[in-house]
């Protein structure tokens, strides 16, 4: 990898990665729909709207690998998800194919599988259970990744990111926490590992209370350094400030599941 493009440079994860990936590749190119506020003079930034295919094609020209963080990163109405996360994701993969980009690391999310109960341990072979339109867009992105990997020869890694933060901030996050340095490890496996064709990994640190079997990532050498048990006190303090919510507390996706929820199903059966 000589030139690596990262979309979503102005978002929460992008902003952290701008520091953590510094020097990792000879040329890093950062992009977003708007410029990050604190752009350094040594950082190369290209403004682009993911919904504009011609602009995305221009953006990926000459790039070897892409880390695709761009788009809407929370649950929003369909009218907002569609251009940014569905059309934008198609444009990204299609432009990558046309311009012969070698690898894509796609930032998927735990919300692609949010409707699994916390009592279930799942791996990457369980079918998706999105917990909103945002989760649907992440499941779509994983499907696009598989299509472009097997049909067009791209090498694609989808990271089902749990909660990216310095520490886990509540009970749920104890199970899904991802320390920033561990995300960097997963991204570098996706960009550099010679044997990789298409994989889905869980973006989670070493969480004793975790719900996900991440053996796919471990097979590629992932060794998470973050241990959520080391932060249990702060997480329980955060939890004490939250109101009980039977749907959010039952499912892995938390509050994304209880948003607009109007099913009368017996929770314990699903
Ligand atoms: C995500 O996918 C979101 O991008 C982030 O804002 C958090 O809500 C996270 O999931 C989470 O589930 O905690």
GROMACS .gro file of C-alpha atoms and ligand atoms in nm:
model
  283
    1UNK     CA    1   0.000   0.000   0.000
    2UNK     CA    2   0.147   0.332  -0.106
    3UNK     CA    3  -0.152   0.561  -0.116
    4UNK     CA    4  -0.438   0.509   0.130
    5UNK     CA    5  -0.758   0.712   0.119
    6UNK     CA    6  -0.974   0.750   0.430
    7UNK     CA    7  -1.331   0.877   0.385
    8UNK     CA    8  -1.522   1.032   0.676
    9UNK     CA    9  -1.215   1.227   0.790
   10UNK     CA   10  -1.421   1.483   0.985
   11UNK     CA   11  -1.617   1.225   1.189
   12UNK     CA   12  -1.537   1.094   1.537
   13UNK     CA   13  -1.337   0.791   1.420
   14UNK     CA   14  -1.177   0.977   1.127
   15UNK     CA   15  -1.057   1.254   1.356
   16UNK     CA   16  -0.881   1.002   1.585
   17UNK     CA   17  -0.738   0.805   1.294
   18UNK     CA   18  -0.579   1.117   1.150
   19UNK     CA   19  -0.341   1.103   1.447
   20UNK     CA   20  -0.315   0.725   1.488
   21UNK     CA   21  -0.244   0.644   1.121
   22UNK     CA   22   0.015   0.920   1.076
   23UNK     CA   23   0.323   0.773   0.906
   24UNK     CA   24   0.167   0.428   0.862
   25UNK     CA   25   0.161   0.457   0.481
   26UNK     CA   26   0.375   0.671   0.247
   27UNK     CA   27   0.073   0.881   0.139
   28UNK     CA   28  -0.250   0.927   0.332
   29UNK     CA   29  -0.539   1.112   0.168
   30UNK     CA   30  -0.832   1.227   0.383
   31UNK     CA   31  -1.177   1.306   0.250
   32UNK     CA   32  -1.518   1.416   0.373
   33UNK     CA   33  -1.817   1.619   0.255
   34UNK     CA   34  -1.681   1.909   0.461
   35UNK     CA   35  -1.324   1.984   0.568
   36UNK     CA   36  -1.228   1.890   0.927
   37UNK     CA   37  -1.188   2.202   1.144
   38UNK     CA   38  -0.830   2.134   1.256
   39UNK     CA   39  -0.670   2.016   0.932
   40UNK     CA   40  -0.288   2.016   0.958
   41UNK     CA   41  -0.073   2.172   0.686
   42UNK     CA   42   0.094   1.832   0.636
   43UNK     CA   43  -0.241   1.655   0.577
   44UNK     CA   44  -0.375   1.598   0.226
   45UNK     CA   45  -0.751   1.655   0.216
   46UNK     CA   46  -0.994   1.629  -0.075
   47UNK     CA   47  -1.354   1.740  -0.031
   48UNK     CA   48  -1.607   1.507  -0.197
   49UNK     CA   49  -1.974   1.413  -0.177
   50UNK     CA   50  -2.006   1.032  -0.173
   51UNK     CA   51  -2.339   1.057  -0.354
   52UNK     CA   52  -2.162   1.201  -0.663
   53UNK     CA   53  -2.009   0.909  -0.859
   54UNK     CA   54  -1.792   1.130  -1.081
   55UNK     CA   55  -1.645   1.302  -0.774
   56UNK     CA   56  -1.579   0.966  -0.603
   57UNK     CA   57  -1.410   0.830  -0.917
   58UNK     CA   58  -1.180   1.130  -0.919
   59UNK     CA   59  -1.117   1.088  -0.548
   60UNK     CA   60  -1.002   0.724  -0.574
   61UNK     CA   61  -0.780   0.771  -0.880
   62UNK     CA   62  -0.424   0.663  -0.799
   63UNK     CA   63  -0.525   0.514  -0.463
   64UNK     CA   64  -0.414   0.161  -0.357
   65UNK     CA   65  -0.639   0.113  -0.054
   66UNK     CA   66  -0.948   0.278   0.095
   67UNK     CA   67  -1.074   0.291   0.453
   68UNK     CA   68  -1.441   0.378   0.407
   69UNK     CA   69  -1.575   0.548   0.719
   70UNK     CA   70  -1.784   0.806   0.531
   71UNK     CA   71  -2.161   0.848   0.549
   72UNK     CA   72  -2.418   0.884   0.827
   73UNK     CA   73  -2.298   0.714   1.147
   74UNK     CA   74  -2.619   0.695   1.353
   75UNK     CA   75  -2.984   0.607   1.299
   76UNK     CA   76  -3.151   0.867   1.074
   77UNK     CA   77  -3.457   0.882   0.845
   78UNK     CA   78  -3.432   0.679   0.523
   79UNK     CA   79  -3.410   1.000   0.313
   80UNK     CA   80  -3.072   1.074   0.478
   81UNK     CA   81  -2.940   0.717   0.483
   82UNK     CA   82  -3.016   0.657   0.113
   83UNK     CA   83  -2.780   0.910  -0.053
   84UNK     CA   84  -2.497   0.892   0.202
   85UNK     CA   85  -2.486   0.523   0.296
   86UNK     CA   86  -2.653   0.332   0.012
   87UNK     CA   87  -2.579   0.536  -0.302
   88UNK     CA   88  -2.250   0.655  -0.145
   89UNK     CA   89  -2.142   0.300  -0.069
   90UNK     CA   90  -2.227   0.179  -0.422
   91UNK     CA   91  -2.031   0.474  -0.564
   92UNK     CA   92  -1.731   0.393  -0.346
   93UNK     CA   93  -1.709   0.026  -0.449
   94UNK     CA   94  -1.789   0.095  -0.815
   95UNK     CA   95  -1.533   0.377  -0.838
   96UNK     CA   96  -1.277   0.150  -0.667
   97UNK     CA   97  -1.341  -0.119  -0.932
   98UNK     CA   98  -1.316   0.127  -1.222
   99UNK     CA   99  -0.994   0.281  -1.093
  100UNK     CA  100  -0.837  -0.053  -0.997
  101UNK     CA  101  -0.806   0.012  -0.624
  102UNK     CA  102  -0.671  -0.306  -0.460
  103UNK     CA  103  -0.834  -0.303  -0.117
  104UNK     CA  104  -1.127  -0.160   0.075
  105UNK     CA  105  -1.179  -0.168   0.451
  106UNK     CA  106  -1.548  -0.096   0.509
  107UNK     CA  107  -1.662   0.042   0.846
  108UNK     CA  108  -1.968  -0.172   0.916
  109UNK     CA  109  -2.134  -0.163   1.255
  110UNK     CA  110  -2.274  -0.377   1.535
  111UNK     CA  111  -2.610  -0.232   1.428
  112UNK     CA  112  -2.609  -0.474   1.132
  113UNK     CA  113  -2.672  -0.746   1.394
  114UNK     CA  114  -2.834  -0.535   1.668
  115UNK     CA  115  -3.148  -0.747   1.703
  116UNK     CA  116  -2.964  -1.046   1.850
  117UNK     CA  117  -3.042  -1.073   2.219
  118UNK     CA  118  -2.757  -1.019   2.459
  119UNK     CA  119  -2.802  -1.381   2.570
  120UNK     CA  120  -2.678  -1.506   2.229
  121UNK     CA  121  -2.314  -1.543   2.131
  122UNK     CA  122  -2.280  -1.495   1.756
  123UNK     CA  123  -2.009  -1.523   1.493
  124UNK     CA  124  -1.986  -1.380   1.141
  125UNK     CA  125  -2.192  -1.665   0.990
  126UNK     CA  126  -2.513  -1.565   1.168
  127UNK     CA  127  -2.752  -1.384   0.934
  128UNK     CA  128  -2.780  -1.007   0.975
  129UNK     CA  129  -3.048  -0.857   1.203
  130UNK     CA  130  -3.026  -0.481   1.146
  131UNK     CA  131  -3.180  -0.260   1.413
  132UNK     CA  132  -3.266   0.041   1.191
  133UNK     CA  133  -3.207   0.194   0.849
  134UNK     CA  134  -2.848   0.268   0.953
  135UNK     CA  135  -2.797  -0.102   1.033
  136UNK     CA  136  -2.957  -0.196   0.700
  137UNK     CA  137  -2.708   0.032   0.522
  138UNK     CA  138  -2.420  -0.145   0.699
  139UNK     CA  139  -2.555  -0.488   0.598
  140UNK     CA  140  -2.583  -0.350   0.242
  141UNK     CA  141  -2.220  -0.236   0.254
  142UNK     CA  142  -2.108  -0.583   0.365
  143UNK     CA  143  -2.299  -0.732   0.070
  144UNK     CA  144  -2.139  -0.485  -0.170
  145UNK     CA  145  -1.801  -0.584  -0.029
  146UNK     CA  146  -1.867  -0.954  -0.091
  147UNK     CA  147  -1.992  -0.884  -0.446
  148UNK     CA  148  -1.692  -0.672  -0.542
  149UNK     CA  149  -1.448  -0.915  -0.379
  150UNK     CA  150  -1.574  -1.233  -0.541
  151UNK     CA  151  -1.686  -1.087  -0.877
  152UNK     CA  152  -1.428  -0.813  -0.934
  153UNK     CA  153  -1.124  -0.922  -0.733
  154UNK     CA  154  -1.113  -0.641  -0.476
  155UNK     CA  155  -0.982  -0.744  -0.134
  156UNK     CA  156  -1.240  -0.636   0.119
  157UNK     CA  157  -1.258  -0.634   0.498
  158UNK     CA  158  -1.579  -0.536   0.677
  159UNK     CA  159  -1.538  -0.428   1.037
  160UNK     CA  160  -1.852  -0.455   1.248
  161UNK     CA  161  -1.744  -0.181   1.483
  162UNK     CA  162  -1.885  -0.201   1.835
  163UNK     CA  163  -1.832   0.121   2.030
  164UNK     CA  164  -1.518   0.315   1.945
  165UNK     CA  165  -1.412   0.516   2.249
  166UNK     CA  166  -1.128   0.562   2.498
  167UNK     CA  167  -1.315   0.359   2.759
  168UNK     CA  168  -1.645   0.165   2.774
  169UNK     CA  169  -1.904   0.408   2.909
  170UNK     CA  170  -2.188   0.178   3.022
  171UNK     CA  171  -2.289  -0.185   3.073
  172UNK     CA  172  -2.359  -0.251   2.703
  173UNK     CA  173  -2.031  -0.094   2.596
  174UNK     CA  174  -1.841  -0.332   2.831
  175UNK     CA  175  -1.937  -0.604   2.580
  176UNK     CA  176  -1.875  -0.414   2.254
  177UNK     CA  177  -1.597  -0.166   2.334
  178UNK     CA  178  -1.326  -0.101   2.072
  179UNK     CA  179  -1.012   0.077   2.184
  180UNK     CA  180  -0.886   0.314   1.910
  181UNK     CA  181  -0.547   0.135   1.884
  182UNK     CA  182  -0.728  -0.195   1.827
  183UNK     CA  183  -0.921  -0.044   1.536
  184UNK     CA  184  -0.587   0.059   1.385
  185UNK     CA  185  -0.470  -0.305   1.411
  186UNK     CA  186  -0.783  -0.430   1.232
  187UNK     CA  187  -0.752  -0.168   0.958
  188UNK     CA  188  -0.388  -0.260   0.899
  189UNK     CA  189  -0.478  -0.629   0.871
  190UNK     CA  190  -0.740  -0.533   0.613
  191UNK     CA  191  -0.498  -0.318   0.413
  192UNK     CA  192  -0.187  -0.535   0.436
  193UNK     CA  193  -0.256  -0.902   0.506
  194UNK     CA  194  -0.144  -1.101   0.200
  195UNK     CA  195  -0.401  -1.384   0.230
  196UNK     CA  196  -0.714  -1.178   0.265
  197UNK     CA  197  -0.990  -1.186   0.000
  198UNK     CA  198  -1.317  -1.105   0.183
  199UNK     CA  199  -1.366  -1.111   0.558
  200UNK     CA  200  -1.602  -0.978   0.821
  201UNK     CA  201  -1.445  -0.904   1.160
  202UNK     CA  202  -1.596  -0.772   1.480
  203UNK     CA  203  -1.447  -0.439   1.578
  204UNK     CA  204  -1.418  -0.525   1.945
  205UNK     CA  205  -1.135  -0.522   2.199
  206UNK     CA  206  -1.063  -0.795   2.453
  207UNK     CA  207  -1.403  -0.779   2.625
  208UNK     CA  208  -1.461  -1.056   2.879
  209UNK     CA  209  -1.838  -0.993   2.862
  210UNK     CA  210  -1.838  -0.986   2.480
  211UNK     CA  211  -2.115  -1.140   2.267
  212UNK     CA  212  -1.913  -1.199   1.951
  213UNK     CA  213  -1.689  -1.483   1.841
  214UNK     CA  214  -1.409  -1.294   1.665
  215UNK     CA  215  -1.202  -1.597   1.566
  216UNK     CA  216  -1.203  -1.480   1.201
  217UNK     CA  217  -0.996  -1.176   1.308
  218UNK     CA  218  -0.773  -1.380   1.538
  219UNK     CA  219  -0.686  -1.611   1.248
  220UNK     CA  220  -0.532  -1.307   1.073
  221UNK     CA  221  -0.321  -1.220   1.378
  222UNK     CA  222  -0.546  -0.967   1.557
  223UNK     CA  223  -0.432  -0.925   1.918
  224UNK     CA  224  -0.651  -0.667   2.091
  225UNK     CA  225  -0.483  -0.471   2.369
  226UNK     CA  226  -0.792  -0.302   2.518
  227UNK     CA  227  -0.945  -0.488   2.814
  228UNK     CA  228  -1.286  -0.357   2.912
  229UNK     CA  229  -1.272  -0.512   3.262
  230UNK     CA  230  -1.001  -0.258   3.343
  231UNK     CA  231  -1.269   0.015   3.313
  232UNK     CA  232  -1.562  -0.153   3.486
  233UNK     CA  233  -1.596   0.118   3.753
  234UNK     CA  234  -1.637   0.402   3.500
  235UNK     CA  235  -1.877   0.191   3.294
  236UNK     CA  236  -2.099   0.114   3.592
  237UNK     CA  237  -2.101   0.482   3.692
  238UNK     CA  238  -2.221   0.564   3.340
  239UNK     CA  239  -2.482   0.287   3.353
  240UNK     CA  240  -2.627   0.426   3.678
  241UNK     CA  241  -2.723   0.745   3.488
  242UNK     CA  242  -2.932   0.555   3.229
  243UNK     CA  243  -3.305   0.485   3.258
  244UNK     CA  244  -3.414   0.119   3.223
  245UNK     CA  245  -3.548   0.037   2.874
  246UNK     CA  246  -3.674  -0.324   2.832
  247UNK     CA  247  -3.613  -0.342   2.455
  248UNK     CA  248  -3.277  -0.162   2.454
  249UNK     CA  249  -3.159  -0.364   2.754
  250UNK     CA  250  -3.254  -0.696   2.592
  251UNK     CA  251  -3.088  -0.656   2.254
  252UNK     CA  252  -2.724  -0.611   2.154
  253UNK     CA  253  -2.802  -0.294   1.956
  254UNK     CA  254  -2.932  -0.112   2.267
  255UNK     CA  255  -3.124   0.210   2.206
  256UNK     CA  256  -3.111   0.170   1.828
  257UNK     CA  257  -3.350  -0.126   1.883
  258UNK     CA  258  -3.600   0.063   2.095
  259UNK     CA  259  -3.619   0.362   1.858
  260UNK     CA  260  -3.958   0.345   1.676
  261UNK     CA  261  -4.014  -0.004   1.822
  262UNK     CA  262  -4.380  -0.110   1.802
  263UNK     CA  263  -4.369  -0.489   1.794
  264UNK     CA  264  -4.583  -0.677   2.046
  265UNK     CA  265  -4.357  -0.985   2.030
  266UNK     CA  266  -4.255  -1.159   2.349
  267UNK     CA  267  -3.896  -1.036   2.391
  268UNK     CA  268  -3.770  -1.348   2.567
  269UNK     CA  269  -3.852  -1.561   2.257
  270UNK     CA  270  -3.631  -1.359   2.021
  271LIG     C1  271  -2.241   0.291   1.595
  271LIG     O1  272  -2.241   0.227   1.491
  271LIG     C2  273  -2.241   0.439   1.593
  271LIG     O2  274  -2.168   0.492   1.485
  271LIG     C3  275  -2.190   0.498   1.723
  271LIG     O3  276  -2.228   0.634   1.725
  271LIG     C4  277  -2.244   0.425   1.846
  271LIG     O4  278  -2.381   0.447   1.858
  271LIG     C5  279  -2.214   0.277   1.835
  271LIG     O5  280  -2.259   0.225   1.713
  271LIG     C6  281  -2.276   0.196   1.950
  271LIG     O6  282  -2.352   0.101   1.922
  271LIG     O7  283  -2.246   0.223   2.064
   0.00000   0.00000   0.00000
